[in-house]
PDB file of C-alpha atoms and ligand atoms in Angstrom:
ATOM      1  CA  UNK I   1     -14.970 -41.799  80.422  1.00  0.00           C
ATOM      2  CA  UNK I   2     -11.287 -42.461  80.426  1.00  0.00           C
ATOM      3  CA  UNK I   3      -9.028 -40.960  79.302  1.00  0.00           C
ATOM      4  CA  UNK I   4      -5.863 -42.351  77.373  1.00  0.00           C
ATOM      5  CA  UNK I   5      -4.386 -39.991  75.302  1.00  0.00           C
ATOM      6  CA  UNK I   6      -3.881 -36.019  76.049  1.00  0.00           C
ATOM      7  CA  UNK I   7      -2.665 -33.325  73.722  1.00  0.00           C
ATOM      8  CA  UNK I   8      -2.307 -29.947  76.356  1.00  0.00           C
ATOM      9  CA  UNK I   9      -2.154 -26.717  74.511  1.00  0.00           C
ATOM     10  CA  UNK I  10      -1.161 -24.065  76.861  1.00  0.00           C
ATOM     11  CA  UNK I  11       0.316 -20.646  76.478  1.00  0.00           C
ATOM     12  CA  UNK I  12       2.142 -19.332  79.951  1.00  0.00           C
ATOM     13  CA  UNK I  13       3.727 -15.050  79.550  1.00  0.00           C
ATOM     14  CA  UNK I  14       5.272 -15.172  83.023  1.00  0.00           C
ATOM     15  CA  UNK I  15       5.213 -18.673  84.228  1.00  0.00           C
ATOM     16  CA  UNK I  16       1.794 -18.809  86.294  1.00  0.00           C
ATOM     17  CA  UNK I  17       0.094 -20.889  83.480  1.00  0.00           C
ATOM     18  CA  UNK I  18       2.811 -23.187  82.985  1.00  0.00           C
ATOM     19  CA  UNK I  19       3.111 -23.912  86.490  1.00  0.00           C
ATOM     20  CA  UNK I  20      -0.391 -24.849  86.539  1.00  0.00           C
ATOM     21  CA  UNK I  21      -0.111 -27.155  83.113  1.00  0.00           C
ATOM     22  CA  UNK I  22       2.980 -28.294  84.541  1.00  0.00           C
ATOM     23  CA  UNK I  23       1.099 -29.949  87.533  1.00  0.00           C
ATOM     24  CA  UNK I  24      -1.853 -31.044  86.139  1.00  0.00           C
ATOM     25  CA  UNK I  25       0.556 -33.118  83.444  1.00  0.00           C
ATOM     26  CA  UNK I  26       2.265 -34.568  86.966  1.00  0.00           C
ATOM     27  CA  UNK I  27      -1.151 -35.745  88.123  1.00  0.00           C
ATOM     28  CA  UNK I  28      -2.384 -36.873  84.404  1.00  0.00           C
ATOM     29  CA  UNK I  29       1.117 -39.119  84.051  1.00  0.00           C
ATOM     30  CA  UNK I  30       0.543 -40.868  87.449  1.00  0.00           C
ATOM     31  CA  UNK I  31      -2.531 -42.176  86.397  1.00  0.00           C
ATOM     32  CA  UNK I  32      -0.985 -43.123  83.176  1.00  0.00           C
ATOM     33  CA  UNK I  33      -2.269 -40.974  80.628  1.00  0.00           C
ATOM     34  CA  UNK I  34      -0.099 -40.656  77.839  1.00  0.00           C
ATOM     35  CA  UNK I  35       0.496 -36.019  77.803  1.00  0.00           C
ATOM     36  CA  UNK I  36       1.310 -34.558  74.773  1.00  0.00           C
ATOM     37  CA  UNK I  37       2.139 -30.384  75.290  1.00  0.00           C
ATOM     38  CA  UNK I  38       2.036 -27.666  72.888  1.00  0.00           C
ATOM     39  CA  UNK I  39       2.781 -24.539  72.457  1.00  0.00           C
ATOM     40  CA  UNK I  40      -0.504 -22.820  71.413  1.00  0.00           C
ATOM     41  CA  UNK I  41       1.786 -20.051  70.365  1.00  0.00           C
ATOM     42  CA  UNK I  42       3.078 -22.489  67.601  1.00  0.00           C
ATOM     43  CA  UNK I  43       0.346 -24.764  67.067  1.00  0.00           C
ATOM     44  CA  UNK I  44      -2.567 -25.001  64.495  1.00  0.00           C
ATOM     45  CA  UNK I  45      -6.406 -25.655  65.322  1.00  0.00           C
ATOM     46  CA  UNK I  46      -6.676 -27.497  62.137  1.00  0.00           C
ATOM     47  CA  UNK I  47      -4.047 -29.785  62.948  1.00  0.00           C
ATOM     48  CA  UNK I  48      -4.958 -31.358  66.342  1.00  0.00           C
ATOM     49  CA  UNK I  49      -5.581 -34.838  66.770  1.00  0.00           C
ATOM     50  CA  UNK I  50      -9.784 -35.205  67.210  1.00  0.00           C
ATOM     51  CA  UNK I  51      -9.242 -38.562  68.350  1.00  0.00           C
ATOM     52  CA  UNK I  52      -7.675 -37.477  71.623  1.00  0.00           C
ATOM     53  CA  UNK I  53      -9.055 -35.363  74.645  1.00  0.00           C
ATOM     54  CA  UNK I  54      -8.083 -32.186  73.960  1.00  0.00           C
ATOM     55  CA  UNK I  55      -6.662 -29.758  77.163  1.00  0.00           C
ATOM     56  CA  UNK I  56      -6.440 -25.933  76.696  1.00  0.00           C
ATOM     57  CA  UNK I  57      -4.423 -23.557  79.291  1.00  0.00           C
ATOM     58  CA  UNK I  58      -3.667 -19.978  79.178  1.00  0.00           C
ATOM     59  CA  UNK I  59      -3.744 -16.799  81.339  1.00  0.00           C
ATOM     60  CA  UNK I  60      -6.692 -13.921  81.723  1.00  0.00           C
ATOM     61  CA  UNK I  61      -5.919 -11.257  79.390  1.00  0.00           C
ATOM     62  CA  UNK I  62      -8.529  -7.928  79.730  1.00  0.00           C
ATOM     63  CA  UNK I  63     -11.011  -9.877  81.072  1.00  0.00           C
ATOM     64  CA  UNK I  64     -11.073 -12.882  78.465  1.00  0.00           C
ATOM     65  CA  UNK I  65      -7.632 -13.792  77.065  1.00  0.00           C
ATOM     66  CA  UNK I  66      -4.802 -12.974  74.264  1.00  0.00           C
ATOM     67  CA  UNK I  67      -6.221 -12.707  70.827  1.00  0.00           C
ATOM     68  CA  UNK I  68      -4.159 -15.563  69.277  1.00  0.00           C
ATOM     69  CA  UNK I  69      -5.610 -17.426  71.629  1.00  0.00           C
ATOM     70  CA  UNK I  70      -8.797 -17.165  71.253  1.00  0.00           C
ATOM     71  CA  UNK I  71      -7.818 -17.810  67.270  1.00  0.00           C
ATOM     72  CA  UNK I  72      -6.654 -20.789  68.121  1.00  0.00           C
ATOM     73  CA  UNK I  73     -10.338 -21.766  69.956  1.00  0.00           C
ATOM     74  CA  UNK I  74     -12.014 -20.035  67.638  1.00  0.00           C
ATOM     75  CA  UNK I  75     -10.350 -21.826  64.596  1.00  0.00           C
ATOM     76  CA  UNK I  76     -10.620 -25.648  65.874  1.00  0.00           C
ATOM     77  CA  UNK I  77     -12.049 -27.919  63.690  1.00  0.00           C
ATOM     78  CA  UNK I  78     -15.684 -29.661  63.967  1.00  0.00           C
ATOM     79  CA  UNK I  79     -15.999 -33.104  65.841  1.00  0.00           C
ATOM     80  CA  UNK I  80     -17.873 -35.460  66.638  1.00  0.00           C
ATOM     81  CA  UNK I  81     -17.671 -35.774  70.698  1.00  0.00           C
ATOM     82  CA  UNK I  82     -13.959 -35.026  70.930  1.00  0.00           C
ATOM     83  CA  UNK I  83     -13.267 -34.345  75.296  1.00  0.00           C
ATOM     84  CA  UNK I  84     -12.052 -30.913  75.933  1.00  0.00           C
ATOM     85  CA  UNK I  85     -11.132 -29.336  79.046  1.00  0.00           C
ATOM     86  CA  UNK I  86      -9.981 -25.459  79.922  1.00  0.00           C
ATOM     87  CA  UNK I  87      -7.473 -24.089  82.480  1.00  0.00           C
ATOM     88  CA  UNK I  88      -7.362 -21.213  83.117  1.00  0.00           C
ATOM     89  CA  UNK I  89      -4.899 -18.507  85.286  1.00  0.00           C
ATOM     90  CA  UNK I  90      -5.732 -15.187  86.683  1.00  0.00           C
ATOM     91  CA  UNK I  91      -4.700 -12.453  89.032  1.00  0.00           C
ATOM     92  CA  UNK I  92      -8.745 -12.183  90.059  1.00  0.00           C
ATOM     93  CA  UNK I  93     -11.616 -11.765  88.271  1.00  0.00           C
ATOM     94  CA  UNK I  94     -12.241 -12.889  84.978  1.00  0.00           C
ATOM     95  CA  UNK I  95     -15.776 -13.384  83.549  1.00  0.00           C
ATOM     96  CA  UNK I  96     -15.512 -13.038  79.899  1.00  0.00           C
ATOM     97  CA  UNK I  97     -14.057 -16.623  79.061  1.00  0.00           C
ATOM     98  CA  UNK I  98     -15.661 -19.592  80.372  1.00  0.00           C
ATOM     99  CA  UNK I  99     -18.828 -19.051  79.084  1.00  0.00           C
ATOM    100  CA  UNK I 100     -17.826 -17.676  75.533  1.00  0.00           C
ATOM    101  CA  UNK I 101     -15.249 -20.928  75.280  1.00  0.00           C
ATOM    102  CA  UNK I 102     -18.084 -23.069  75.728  1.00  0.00           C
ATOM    103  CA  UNK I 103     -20.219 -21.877  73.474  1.00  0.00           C
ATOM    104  CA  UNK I 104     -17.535 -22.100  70.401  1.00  0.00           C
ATOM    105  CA  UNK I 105     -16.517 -25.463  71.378  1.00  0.00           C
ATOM    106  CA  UNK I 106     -20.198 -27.090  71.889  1.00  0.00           C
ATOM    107  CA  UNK I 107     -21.345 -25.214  68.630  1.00  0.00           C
ATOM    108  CA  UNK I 108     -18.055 -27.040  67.008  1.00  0.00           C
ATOM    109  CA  UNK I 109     -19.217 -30.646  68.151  1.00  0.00           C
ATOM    110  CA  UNK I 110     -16.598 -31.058  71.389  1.00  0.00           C
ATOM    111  CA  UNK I 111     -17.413 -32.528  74.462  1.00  0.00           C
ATOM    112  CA  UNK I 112     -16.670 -29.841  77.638  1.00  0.00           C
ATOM    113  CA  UNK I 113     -15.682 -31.826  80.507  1.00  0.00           C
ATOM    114  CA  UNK I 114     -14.255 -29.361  82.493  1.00  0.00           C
ATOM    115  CA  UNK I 115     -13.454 -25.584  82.790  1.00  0.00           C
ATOM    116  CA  UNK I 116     -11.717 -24.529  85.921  1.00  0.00           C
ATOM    117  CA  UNK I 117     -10.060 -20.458  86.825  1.00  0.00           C
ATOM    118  CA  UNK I 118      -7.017 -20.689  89.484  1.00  0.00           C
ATOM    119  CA  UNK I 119      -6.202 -17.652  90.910  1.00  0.00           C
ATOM    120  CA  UNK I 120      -2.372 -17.074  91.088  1.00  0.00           C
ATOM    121  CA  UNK I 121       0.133 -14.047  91.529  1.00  0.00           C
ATOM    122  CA  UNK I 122      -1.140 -11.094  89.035  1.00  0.00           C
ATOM    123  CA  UNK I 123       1.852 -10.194  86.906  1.00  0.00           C
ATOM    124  CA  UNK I 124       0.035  -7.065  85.784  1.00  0.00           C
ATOM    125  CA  UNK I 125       1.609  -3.973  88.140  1.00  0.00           C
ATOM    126  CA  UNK I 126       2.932  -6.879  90.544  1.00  0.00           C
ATOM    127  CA  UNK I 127       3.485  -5.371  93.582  1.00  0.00           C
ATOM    128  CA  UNK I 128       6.579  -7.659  94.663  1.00  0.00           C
ATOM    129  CA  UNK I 129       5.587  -9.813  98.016  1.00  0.00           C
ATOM    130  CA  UNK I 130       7.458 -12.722  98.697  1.00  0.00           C
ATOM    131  CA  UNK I 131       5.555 -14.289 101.023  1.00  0.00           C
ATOM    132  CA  UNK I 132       1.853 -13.189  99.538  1.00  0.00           C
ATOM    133  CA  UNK I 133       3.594 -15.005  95.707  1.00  0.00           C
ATOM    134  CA  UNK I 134       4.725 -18.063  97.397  1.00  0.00           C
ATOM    135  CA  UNK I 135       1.187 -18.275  99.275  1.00  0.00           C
ATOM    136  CA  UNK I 136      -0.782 -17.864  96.235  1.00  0.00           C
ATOM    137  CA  UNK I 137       1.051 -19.712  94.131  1.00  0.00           C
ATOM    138  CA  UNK I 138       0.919 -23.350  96.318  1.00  0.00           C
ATOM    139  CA  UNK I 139      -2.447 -22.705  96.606  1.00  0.00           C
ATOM    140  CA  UNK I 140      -3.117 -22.449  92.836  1.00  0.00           C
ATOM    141  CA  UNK I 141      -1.102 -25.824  92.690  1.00  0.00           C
ATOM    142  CA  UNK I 142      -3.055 -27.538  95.482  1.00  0.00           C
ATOM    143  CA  UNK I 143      -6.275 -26.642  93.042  1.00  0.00           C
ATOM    144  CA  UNK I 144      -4.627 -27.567  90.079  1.00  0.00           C
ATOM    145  CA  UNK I 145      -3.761 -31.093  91.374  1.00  0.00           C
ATOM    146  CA  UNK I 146      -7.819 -30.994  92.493  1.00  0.00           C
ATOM    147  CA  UNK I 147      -8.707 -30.038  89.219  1.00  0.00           C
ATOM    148  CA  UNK I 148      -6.750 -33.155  87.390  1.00  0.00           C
ATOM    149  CA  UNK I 149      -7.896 -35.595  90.143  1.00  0.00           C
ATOM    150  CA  UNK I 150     -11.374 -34.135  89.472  1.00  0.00           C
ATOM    151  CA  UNK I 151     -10.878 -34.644  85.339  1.00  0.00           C
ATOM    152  CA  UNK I 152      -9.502 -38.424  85.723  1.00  0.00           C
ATOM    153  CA  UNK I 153     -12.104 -39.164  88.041  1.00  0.00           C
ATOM    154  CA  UNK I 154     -14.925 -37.770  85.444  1.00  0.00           C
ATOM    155  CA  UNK I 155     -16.310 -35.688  88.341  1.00  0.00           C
ATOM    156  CA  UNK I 156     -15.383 -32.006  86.770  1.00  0.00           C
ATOM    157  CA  UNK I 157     -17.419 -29.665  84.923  1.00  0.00           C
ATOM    158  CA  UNK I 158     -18.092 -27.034  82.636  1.00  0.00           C
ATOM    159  CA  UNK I 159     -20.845 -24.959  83.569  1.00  0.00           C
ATOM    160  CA  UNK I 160     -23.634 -23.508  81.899  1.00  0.00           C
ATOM    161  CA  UNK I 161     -23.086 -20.412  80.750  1.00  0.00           C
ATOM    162  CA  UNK I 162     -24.723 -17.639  82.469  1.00  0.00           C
ATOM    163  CA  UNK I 163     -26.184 -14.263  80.455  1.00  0.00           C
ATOM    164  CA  UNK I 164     -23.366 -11.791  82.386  1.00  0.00           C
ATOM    165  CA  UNK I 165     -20.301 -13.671  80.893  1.00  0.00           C
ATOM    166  CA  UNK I 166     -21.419 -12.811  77.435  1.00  0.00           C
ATOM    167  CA  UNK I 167     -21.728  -8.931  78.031  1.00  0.00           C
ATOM    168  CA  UNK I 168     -18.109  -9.346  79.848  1.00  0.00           C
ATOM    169  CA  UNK I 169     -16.902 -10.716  76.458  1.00  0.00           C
ATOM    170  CA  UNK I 170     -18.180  -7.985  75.046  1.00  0.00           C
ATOM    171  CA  UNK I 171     -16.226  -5.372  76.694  1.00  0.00           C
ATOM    172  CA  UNK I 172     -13.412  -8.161  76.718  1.00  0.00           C
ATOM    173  CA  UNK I 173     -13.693  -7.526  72.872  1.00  0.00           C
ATOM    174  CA  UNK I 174     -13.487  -4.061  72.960  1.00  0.00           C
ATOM    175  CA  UNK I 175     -10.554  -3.903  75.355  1.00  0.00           C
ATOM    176  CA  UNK I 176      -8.510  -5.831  73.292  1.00  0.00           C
ATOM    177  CA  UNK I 177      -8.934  -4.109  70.013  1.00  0.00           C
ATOM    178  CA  UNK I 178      -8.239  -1.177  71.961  1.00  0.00           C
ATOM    179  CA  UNK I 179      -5.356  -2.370  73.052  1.00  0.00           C
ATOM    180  CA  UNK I 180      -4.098  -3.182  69.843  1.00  0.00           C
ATOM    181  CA  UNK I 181      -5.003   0.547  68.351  1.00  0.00           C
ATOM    182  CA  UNK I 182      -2.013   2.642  67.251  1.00  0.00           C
ATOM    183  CA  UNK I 183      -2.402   4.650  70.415  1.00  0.00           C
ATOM    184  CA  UNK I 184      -2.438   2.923  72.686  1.00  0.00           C
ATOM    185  CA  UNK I 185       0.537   0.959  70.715  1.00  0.00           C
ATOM    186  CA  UNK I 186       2.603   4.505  71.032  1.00  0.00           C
ATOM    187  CA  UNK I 187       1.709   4.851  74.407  1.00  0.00           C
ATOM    188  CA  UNK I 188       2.420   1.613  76.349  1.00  0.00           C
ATOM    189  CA  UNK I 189       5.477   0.750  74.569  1.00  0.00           C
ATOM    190  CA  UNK I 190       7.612  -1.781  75.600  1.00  0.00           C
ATOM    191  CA  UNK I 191      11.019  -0.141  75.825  1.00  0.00           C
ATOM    192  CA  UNK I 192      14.763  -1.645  75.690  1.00  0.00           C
ATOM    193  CA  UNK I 193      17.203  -0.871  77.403  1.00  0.00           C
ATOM    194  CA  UNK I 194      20.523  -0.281  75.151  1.00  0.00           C
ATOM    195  CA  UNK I 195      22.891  -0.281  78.121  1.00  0.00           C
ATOM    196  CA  UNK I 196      21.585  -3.713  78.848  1.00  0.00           C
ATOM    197  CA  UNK I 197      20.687  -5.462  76.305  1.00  0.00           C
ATOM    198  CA  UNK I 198      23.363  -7.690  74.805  1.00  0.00           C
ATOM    199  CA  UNK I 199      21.380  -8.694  71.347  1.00  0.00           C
ATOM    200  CA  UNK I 200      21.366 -12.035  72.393  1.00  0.00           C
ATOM    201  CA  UNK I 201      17.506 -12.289  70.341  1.00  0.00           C
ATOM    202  CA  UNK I 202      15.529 -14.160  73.069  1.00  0.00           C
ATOM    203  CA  UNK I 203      13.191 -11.565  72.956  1.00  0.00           C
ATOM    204  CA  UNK I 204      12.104 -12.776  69.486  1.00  0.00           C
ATOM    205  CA  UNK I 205      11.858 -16.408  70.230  1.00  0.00           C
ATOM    206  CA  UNK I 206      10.205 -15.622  73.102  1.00  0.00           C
ATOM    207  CA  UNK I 207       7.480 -13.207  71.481  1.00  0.00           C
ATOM    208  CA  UNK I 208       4.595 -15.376  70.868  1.00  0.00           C
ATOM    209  CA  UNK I 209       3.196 -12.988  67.790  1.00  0.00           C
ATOM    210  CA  UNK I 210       6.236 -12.346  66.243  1.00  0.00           C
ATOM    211  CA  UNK I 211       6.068  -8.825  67.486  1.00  0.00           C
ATOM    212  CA  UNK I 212       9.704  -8.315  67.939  1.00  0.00           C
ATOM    213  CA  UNK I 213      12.580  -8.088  65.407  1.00  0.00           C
ATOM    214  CA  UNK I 214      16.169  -7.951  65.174  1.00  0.00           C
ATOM    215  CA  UNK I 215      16.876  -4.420  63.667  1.00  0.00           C
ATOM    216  CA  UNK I 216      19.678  -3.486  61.825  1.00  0.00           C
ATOM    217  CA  UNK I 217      22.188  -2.650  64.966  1.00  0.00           C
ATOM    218  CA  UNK I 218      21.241  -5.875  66.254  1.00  0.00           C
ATOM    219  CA  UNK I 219      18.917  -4.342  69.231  1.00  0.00           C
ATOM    220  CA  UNK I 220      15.261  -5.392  69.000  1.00  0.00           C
ATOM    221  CA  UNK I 221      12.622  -3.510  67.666  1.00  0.00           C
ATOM    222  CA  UNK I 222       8.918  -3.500  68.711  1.00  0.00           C
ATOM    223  CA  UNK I 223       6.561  -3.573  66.150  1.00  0.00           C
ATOM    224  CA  UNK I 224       3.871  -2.042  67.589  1.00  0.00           C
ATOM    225  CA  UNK I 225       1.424  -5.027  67.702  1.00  0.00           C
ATOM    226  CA  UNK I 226       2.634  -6.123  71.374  1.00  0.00           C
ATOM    227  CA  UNK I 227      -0.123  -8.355  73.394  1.00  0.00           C
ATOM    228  CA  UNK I 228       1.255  -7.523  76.531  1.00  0.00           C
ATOM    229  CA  UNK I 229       1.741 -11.034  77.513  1.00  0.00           C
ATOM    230  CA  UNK I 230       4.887  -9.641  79.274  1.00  0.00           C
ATOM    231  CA  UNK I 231       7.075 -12.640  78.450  1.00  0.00           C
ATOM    232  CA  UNK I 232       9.792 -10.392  76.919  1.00  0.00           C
ATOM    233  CA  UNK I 233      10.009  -8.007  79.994  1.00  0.00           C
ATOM    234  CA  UNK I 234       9.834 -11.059  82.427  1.00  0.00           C
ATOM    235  CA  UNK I 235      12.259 -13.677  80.759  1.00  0.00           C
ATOM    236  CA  UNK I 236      14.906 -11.209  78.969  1.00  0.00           C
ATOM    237  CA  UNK I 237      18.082 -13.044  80.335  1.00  0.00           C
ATOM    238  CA  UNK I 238      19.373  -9.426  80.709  1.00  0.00           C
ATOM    239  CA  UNK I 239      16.163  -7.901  82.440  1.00  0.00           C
ATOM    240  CA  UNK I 240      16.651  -4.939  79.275  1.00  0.00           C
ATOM    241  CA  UNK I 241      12.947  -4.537  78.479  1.00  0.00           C
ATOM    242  CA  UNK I 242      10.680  -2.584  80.621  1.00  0.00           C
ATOM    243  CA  UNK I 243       6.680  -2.768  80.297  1.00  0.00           C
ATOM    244  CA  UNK I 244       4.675   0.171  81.269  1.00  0.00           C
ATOM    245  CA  UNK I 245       2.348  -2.022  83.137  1.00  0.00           C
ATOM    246  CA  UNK I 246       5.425  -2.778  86.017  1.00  0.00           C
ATOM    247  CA  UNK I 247       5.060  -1.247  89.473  1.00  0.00           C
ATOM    248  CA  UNK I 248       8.028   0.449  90.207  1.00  0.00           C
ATOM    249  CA  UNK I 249       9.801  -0.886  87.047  1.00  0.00           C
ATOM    250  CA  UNK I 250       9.708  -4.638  88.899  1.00  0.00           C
ATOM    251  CA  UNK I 251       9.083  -7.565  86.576  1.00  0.00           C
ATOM    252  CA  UNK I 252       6.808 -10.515  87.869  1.00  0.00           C
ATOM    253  CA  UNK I 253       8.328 -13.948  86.781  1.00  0.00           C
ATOM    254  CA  UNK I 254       6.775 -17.501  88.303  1.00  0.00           C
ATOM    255  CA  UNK I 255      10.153 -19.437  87.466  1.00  0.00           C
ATOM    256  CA  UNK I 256      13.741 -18.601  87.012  1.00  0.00           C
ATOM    257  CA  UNK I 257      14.455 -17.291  83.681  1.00  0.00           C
ATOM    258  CA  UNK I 258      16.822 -20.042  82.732  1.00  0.00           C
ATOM    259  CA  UNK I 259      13.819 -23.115  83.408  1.00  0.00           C
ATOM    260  CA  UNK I 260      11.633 -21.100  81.794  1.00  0.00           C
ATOM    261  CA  UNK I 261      13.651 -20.972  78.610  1.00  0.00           C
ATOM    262  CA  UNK I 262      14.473 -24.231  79.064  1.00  0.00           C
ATOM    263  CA  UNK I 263      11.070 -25.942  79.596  1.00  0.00           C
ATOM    264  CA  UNK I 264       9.678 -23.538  75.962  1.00  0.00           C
ATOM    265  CA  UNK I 265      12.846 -25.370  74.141  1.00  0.00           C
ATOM    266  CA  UNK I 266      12.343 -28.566  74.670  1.00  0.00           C
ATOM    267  CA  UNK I 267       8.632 -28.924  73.840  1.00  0.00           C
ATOM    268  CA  UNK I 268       7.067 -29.559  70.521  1.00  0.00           C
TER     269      UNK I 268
HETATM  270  C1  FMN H 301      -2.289  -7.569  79.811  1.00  0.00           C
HETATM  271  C2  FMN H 301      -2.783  -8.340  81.001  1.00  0.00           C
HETATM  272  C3  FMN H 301      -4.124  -8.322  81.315  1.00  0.00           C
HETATM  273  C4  FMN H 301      -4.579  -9.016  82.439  1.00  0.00           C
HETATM  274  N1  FMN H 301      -5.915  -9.005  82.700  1.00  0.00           N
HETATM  275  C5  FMN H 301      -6.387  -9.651  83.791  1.00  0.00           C
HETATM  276  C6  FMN H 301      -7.796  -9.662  84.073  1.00  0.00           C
HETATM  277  O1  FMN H 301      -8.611  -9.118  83.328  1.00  0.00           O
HETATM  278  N2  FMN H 301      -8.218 -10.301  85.169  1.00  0.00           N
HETATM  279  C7  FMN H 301      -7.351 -10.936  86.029  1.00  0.00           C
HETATM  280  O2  FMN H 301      -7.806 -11.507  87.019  1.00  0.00           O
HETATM  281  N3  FMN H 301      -6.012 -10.984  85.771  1.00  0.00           N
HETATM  282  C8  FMN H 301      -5.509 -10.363  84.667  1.00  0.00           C
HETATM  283  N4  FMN H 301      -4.161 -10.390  84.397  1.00  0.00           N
HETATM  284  C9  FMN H 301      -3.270 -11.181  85.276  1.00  0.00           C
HETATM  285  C10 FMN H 301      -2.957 -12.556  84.680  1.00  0.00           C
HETATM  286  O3  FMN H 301      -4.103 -13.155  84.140  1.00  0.00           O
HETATM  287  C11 FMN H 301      -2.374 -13.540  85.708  1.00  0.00           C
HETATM  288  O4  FMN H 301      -1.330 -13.011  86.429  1.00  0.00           O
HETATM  289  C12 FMN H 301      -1.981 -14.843  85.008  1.00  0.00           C
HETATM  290  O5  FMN H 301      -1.833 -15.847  85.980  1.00  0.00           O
HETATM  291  C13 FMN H 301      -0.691 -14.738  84.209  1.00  0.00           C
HETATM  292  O6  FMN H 301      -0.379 -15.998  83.668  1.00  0.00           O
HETATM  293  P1  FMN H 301       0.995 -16.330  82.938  1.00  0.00           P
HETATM  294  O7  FMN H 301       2.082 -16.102  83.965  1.00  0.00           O
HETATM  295  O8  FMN H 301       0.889 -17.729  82.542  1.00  0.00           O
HETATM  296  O9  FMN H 301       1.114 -15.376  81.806  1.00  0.00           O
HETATM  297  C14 FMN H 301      -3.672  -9.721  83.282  1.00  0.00           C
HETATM  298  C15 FMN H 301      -2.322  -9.734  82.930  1.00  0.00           C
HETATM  299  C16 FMN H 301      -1.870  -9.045  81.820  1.00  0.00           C
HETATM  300  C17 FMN H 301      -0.410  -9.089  81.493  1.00  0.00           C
END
């Protein structure tokens, strides 16, 4: 198998992810294969192109991942032998994803050629370490250039799935309708901070469900269907929203704010 053309949809909240996707494109281009990336965020299933190999990336969410990602798996149109590949990030244990994301995407007519899970910093109640982050986070590259040398060379895999990664999905499930239930909505509210916040709106563009508006004094409003992807909390150029999830009020981030914004302009 070679590959020619690649369309990588990824979703990064706090930069991990896109680090990853970021090197694995670096590898993919050396060997001259022409990268498209999306946004999954902004992209639909229905429109992707079947006639190249197909890379998904995103973060460990609860176990599996973020609900509109898994729409965007779940909602991918049939094929006939169409390549796909999986990335994924995680703080540490995971479970609930590999298996599940196989399933759909055999069942839809795609070819798996590879599923790989690179452990990075976890941005959930980061517990700031400079030395421990920077550790982790070559290592996750040194896999993730592995992982594309191991695609290219048609020597990765996607494993079978085995019987526990289907009960994990489960509870995955469960967890995240739970955490989409008014309470815990009420509860583990992402809060602004007025003093300073300077209405600038990034929070909205940066929201990847359109959970955040501009209310009528210009400050941004939460409306109550937050993910938790954290992207807000870690990339507000003012640092002005706080997650419940953050030790000590500290806010984990895997590149400076400004590339960050940067790098989600200027792709598709
Ligand atoms: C709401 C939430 C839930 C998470 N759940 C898990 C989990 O179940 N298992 C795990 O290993 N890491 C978990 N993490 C950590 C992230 O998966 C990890 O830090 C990931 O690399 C973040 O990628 P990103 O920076 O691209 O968003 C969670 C993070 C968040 C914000």
């Amino acid at each position: 198998m070679k590959i020619e053309n690649l369309d990588f949809y990824y979703f990064s909240g706090t930069g991990n992810t896109l680090l990853i996707v970021k090197k694995m494109v670096e590898i993919f281009e050396k060997y001259g294969i022409k990268v498209n990336l999306f946004k999954i965020e902004d992209s639909n299933s229905n429109e992707i192109n079947l006639n190249h190999t197909i890379g998904l990336g995103f973060p460990i969410a609860e176990l599996s991942t973020y609900d509109f990602v898994w729409n965007f798996i779940k909602d991918l149109p049939q094929t006939d032998n169409t390549d796909i590949f999986m990335v994924d990030t995680l703080g540490g244990f995971s479970g609930g994803i590999v298996g599940p994301v196989r399933e759909i995407v055999k069942k839809k007519g795609y070819h798996p050629i590879g599923a790989k899970e690179i452990i990075m910093p976890s941005n959930i109640f980061y517990i700031p370490d400079k030395s421990t982050t920077k550790k982790k986070i070559a290592k996750g590259l040194i896999e993730a250039e592995r992982y594309a040398n191991s695609i290219i060379k048609g020597e990765s895999n996607w494993g079978r799935v085995p019987l526990l990664s289907d009960g994990v999905y489960y509870i995955s499930r469960t967890a995240l309708k739970l955490t989409h239930s008014n309470l815990s909505q009420k509860y583990f509210c992402l809060d602004v901070d007025k003093e300073k916040c300077n209405k600038c709106g990034w929070c909205v563009e940066l929201c990847p469900i359109k959970n955040i508006q501009i209310g009528k004094d210009r400050f941004p409003v939460n409306l109550r269907n937050c993910c938790y992807c954290l992207r807000c909390t870690s990339f507000c150029p003012k640092k002005a929203i706080s997650a419940p999830f953050n030790f000590k009020g500290k806010t984990y981030r895997a590149v400076k704010t400004e590339e960050f914004l940067k790098f989600n302009q200027k792709i598709i």
